[in-house]
mmCIF file of N, CA and C in Angstrom:
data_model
loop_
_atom_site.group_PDB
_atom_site.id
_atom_site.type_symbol
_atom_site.label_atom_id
_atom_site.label_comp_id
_atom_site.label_asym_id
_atom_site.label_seq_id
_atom_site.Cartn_x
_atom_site.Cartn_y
_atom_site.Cartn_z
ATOM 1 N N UNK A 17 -28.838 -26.791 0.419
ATOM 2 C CA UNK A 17 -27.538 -26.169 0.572
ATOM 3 C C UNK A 17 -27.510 -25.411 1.896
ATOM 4 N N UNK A 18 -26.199 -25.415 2.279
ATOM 5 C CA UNK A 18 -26.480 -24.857 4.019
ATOM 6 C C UNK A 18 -25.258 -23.676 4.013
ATOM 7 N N UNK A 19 -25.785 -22.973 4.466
ATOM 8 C CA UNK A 19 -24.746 -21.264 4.225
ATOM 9 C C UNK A 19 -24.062 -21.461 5.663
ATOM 10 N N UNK A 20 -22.793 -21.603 5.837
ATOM 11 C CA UNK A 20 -22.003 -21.276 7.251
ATOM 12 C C UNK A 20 -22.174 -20.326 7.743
ATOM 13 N N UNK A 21 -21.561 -19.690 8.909
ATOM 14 C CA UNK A 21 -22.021 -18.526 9.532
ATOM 15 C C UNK A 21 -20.679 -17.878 9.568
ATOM 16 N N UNK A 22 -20.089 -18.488 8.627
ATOM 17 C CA UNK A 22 -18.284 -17.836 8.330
ATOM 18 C C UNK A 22 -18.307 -17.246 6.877
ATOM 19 N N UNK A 23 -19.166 -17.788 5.940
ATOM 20 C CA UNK A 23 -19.093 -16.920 4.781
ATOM 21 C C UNK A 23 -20.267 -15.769 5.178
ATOM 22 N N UNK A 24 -21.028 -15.812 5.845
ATOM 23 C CA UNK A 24 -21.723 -14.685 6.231
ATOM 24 C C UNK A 24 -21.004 -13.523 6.801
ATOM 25 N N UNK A 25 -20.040 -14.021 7.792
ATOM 26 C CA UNK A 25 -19.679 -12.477 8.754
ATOM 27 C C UNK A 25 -18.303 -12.321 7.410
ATOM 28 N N UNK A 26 -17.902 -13.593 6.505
ATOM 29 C CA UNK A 26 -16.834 -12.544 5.906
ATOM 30 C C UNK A 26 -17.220 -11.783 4.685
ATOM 31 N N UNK A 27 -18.933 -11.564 4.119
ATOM 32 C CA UNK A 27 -19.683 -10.859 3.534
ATOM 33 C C UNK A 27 -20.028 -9.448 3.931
ATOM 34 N N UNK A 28 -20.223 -9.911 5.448
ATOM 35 C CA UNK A 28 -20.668 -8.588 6.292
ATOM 36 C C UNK A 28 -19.463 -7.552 6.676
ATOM 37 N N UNK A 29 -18.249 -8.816 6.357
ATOM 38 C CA UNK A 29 -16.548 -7.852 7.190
ATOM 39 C C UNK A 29 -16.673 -6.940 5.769
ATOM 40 N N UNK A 30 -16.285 -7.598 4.579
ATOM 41 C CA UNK A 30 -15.704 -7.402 3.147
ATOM 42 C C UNK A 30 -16.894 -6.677 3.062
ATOM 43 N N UNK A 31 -18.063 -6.422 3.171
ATOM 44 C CA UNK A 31 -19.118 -4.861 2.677
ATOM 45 C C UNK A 31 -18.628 -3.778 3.595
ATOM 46 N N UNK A 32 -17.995 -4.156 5.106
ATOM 47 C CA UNK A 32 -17.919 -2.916 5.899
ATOM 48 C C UNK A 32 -16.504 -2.433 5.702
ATOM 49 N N UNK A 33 -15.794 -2.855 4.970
ATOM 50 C CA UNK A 33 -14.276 -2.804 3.859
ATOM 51 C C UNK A 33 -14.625 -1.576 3.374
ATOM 52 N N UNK A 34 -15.523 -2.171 2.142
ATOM 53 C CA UNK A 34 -15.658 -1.583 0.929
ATOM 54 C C UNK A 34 -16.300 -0.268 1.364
ATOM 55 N N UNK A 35 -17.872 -0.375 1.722
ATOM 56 C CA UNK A 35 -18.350 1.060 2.561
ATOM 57 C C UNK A 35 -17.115 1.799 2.941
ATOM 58 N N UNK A 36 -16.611 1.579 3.842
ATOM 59 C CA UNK A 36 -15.627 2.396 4.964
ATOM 60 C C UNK A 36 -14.610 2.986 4.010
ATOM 61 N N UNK A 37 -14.497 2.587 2.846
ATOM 62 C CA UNK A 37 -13.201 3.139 2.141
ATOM 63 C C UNK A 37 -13.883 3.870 1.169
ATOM 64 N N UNK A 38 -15.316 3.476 0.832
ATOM 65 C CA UNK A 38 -15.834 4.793 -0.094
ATOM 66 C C UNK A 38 -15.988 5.865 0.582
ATOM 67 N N UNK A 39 -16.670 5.765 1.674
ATOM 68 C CA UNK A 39 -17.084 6.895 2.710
ATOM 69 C C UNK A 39 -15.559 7.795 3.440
ATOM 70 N N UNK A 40 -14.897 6.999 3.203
ATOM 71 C CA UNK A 40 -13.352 7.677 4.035
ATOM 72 C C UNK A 40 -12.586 8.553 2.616
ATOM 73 N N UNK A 41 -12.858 7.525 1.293
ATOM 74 C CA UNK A 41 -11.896 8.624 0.570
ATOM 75 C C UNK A 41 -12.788 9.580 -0.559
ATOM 76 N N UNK A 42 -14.285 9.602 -0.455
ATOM 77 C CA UNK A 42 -15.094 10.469 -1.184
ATOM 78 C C UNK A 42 -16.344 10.724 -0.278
ATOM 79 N N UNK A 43 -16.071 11.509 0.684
ATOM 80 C CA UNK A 43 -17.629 11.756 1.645
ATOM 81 C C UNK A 43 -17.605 13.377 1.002
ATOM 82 N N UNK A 44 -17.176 13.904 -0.403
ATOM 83 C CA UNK A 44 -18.014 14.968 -0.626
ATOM 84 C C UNK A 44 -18.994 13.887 -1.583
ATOM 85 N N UNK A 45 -18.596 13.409 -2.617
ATOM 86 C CA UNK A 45 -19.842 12.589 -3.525
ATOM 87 C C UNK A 45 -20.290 11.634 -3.054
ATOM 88 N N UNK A 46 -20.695 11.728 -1.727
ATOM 89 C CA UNK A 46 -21.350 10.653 -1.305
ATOM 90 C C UNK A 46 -22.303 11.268 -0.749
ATOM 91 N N UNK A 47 -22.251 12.531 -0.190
ATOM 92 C CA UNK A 47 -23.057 13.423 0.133
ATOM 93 C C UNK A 47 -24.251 13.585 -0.993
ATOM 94 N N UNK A 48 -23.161 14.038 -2.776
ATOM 95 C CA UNK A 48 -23.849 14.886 -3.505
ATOM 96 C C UNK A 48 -25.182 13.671 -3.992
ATOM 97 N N UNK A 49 -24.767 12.101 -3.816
ATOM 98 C CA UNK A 49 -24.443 11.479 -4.166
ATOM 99 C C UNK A 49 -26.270 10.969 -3.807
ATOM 100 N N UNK A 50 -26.076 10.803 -1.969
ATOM 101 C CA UNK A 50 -27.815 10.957 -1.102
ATOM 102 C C UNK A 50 -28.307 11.615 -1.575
ATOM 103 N N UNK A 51 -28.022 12.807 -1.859
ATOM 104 C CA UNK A 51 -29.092 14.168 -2.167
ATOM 105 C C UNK A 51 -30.130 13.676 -3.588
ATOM 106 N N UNK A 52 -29.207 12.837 -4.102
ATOM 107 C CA UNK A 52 -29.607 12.753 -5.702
ATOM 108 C C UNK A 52 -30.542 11.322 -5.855
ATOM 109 N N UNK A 53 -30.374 10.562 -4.454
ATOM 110 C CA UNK A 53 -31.154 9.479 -4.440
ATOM 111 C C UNK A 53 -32.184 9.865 -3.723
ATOM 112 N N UNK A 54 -32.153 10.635 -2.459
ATOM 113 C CA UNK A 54 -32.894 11.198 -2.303
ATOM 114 C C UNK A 54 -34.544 12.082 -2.615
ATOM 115 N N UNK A 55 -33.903 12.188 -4.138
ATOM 116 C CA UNK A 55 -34.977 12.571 -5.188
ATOM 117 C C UNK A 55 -35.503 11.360 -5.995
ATOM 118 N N UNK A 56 -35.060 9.915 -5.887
ATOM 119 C CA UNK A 56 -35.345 9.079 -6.805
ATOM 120 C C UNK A 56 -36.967 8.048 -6.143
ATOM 121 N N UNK A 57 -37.643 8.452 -7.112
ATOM 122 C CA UNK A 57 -38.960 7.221 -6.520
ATOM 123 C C UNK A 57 -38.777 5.919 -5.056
ATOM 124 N N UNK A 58 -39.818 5.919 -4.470
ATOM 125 C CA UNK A 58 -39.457 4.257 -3.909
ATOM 126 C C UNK A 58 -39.807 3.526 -4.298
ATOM 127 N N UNK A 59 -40.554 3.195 -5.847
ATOM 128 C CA UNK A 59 -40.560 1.974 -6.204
ATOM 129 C C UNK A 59 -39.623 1.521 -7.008
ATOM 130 N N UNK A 60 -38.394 2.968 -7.450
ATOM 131 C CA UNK A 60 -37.404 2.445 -8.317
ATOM 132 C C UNK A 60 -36.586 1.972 -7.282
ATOM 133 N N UNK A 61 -36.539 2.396 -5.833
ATOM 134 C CA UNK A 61 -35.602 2.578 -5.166
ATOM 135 C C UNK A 61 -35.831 0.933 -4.666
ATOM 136 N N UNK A 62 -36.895 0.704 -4.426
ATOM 137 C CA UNK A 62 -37.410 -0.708 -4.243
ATOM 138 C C UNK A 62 -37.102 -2.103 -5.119
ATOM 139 N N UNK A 63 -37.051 -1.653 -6.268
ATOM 140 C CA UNK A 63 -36.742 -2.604 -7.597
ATOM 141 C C UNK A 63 -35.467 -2.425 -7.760
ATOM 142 N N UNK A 64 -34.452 -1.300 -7.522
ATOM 143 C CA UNK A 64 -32.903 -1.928 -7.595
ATOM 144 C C UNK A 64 -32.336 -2.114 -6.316
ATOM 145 N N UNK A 65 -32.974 -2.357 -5.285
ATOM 146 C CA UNK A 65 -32.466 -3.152 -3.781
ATOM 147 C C UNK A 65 -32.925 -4.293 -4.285
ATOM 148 N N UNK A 66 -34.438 -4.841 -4.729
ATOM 149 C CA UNK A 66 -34.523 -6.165 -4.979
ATOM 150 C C UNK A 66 -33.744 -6.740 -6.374
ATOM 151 N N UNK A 67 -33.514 -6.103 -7.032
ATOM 152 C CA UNK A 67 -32.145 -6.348 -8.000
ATOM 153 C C UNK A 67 -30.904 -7.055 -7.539
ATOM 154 N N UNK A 68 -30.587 -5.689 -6.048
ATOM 155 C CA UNK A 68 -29.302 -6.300 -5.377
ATOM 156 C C UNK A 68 -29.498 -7.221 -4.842
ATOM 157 N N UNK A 69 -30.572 -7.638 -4.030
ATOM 158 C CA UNK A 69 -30.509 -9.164 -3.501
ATOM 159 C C UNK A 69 -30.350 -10.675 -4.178
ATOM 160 N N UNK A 70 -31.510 -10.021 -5.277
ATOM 161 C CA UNK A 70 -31.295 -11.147 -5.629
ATOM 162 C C UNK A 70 -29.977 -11.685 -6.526
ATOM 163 N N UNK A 71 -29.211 -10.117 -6.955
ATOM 164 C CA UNK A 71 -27.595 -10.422 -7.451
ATOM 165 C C UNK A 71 -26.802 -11.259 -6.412
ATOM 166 N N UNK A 72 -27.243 -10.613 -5.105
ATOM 167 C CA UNK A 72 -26.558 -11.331 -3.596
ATOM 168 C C UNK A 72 -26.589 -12.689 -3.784
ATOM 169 N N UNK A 73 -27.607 -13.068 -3.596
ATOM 170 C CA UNK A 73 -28.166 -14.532 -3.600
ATOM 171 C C UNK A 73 -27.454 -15.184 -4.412
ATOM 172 N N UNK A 74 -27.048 -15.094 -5.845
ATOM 173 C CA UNK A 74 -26.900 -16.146 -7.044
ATOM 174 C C UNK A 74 -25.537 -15.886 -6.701
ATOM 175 N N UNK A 75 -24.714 -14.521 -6.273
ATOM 176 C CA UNK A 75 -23.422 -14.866 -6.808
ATOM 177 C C UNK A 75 -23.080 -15.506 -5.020
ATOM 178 N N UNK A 76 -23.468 -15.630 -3.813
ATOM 179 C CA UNK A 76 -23.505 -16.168 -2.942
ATOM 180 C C UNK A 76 -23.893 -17.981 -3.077
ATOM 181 N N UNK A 77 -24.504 -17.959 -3.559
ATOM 182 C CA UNK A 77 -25.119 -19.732 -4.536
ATOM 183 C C UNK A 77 -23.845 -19.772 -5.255
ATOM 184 N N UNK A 78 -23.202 -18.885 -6.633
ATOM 185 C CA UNK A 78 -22.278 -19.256 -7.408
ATOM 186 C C UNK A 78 -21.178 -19.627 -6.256
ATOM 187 N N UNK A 79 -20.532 -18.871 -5.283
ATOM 188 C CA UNK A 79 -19.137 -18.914 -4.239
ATOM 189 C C UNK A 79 -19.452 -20.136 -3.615
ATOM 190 N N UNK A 80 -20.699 -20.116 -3.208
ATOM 191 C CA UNK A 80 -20.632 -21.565 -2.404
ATOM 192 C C UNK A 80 -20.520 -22.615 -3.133
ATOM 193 N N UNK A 81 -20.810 -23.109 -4.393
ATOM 194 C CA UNK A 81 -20.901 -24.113 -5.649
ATOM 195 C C UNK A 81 -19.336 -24.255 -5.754
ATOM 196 N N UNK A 82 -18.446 -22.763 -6.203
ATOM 197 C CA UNK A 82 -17.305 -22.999 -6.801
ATOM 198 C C UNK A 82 -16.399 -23.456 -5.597
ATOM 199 N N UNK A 83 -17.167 -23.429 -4.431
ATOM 200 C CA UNK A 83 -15.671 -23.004 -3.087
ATOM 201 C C UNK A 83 -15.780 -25.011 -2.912
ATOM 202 N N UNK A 84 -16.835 -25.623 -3.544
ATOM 203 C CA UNK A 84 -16.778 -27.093 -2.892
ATOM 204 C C UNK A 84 -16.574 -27.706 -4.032
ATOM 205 N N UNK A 85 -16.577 -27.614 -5.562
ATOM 206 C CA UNK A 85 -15.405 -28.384 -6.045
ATOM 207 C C UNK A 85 -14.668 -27.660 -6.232
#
């Protein structure tokens, strides 16, 4: 399977969306928000980034599957 370099930057546009509008309409709990991850292990912190990827991956596999039939 071959990933375009157009569903990539509109992954990378649509995360810098979403960021930019959490950070624009709640930068007090986003603050309180670091502080509190801040305190959290790095191997938990490690195991739910590799969580998120690999969520990335399948539902990135699912879009590309559904977008060609």
């Amino acid at each position: 399977m071959v990933f375009h370099g157009e569903l990539l930057l509109f992954g990378i546009a649509f995360l810098c969306l979403v960021e930019g509008i959490v950070y624009m309409l709640f930068p007090r709990k986003i603050r309180e928000y670091a502080l509190r991850v801040a305190e959290v292990k790095s191997e938990t912190l490690r195991l739910l980034g590799c969580g998120a990827v690999l969520l990335g991956v399948v539902l990135l596999v699912l879009f590309k599957t559904l977008s060609q039939g």
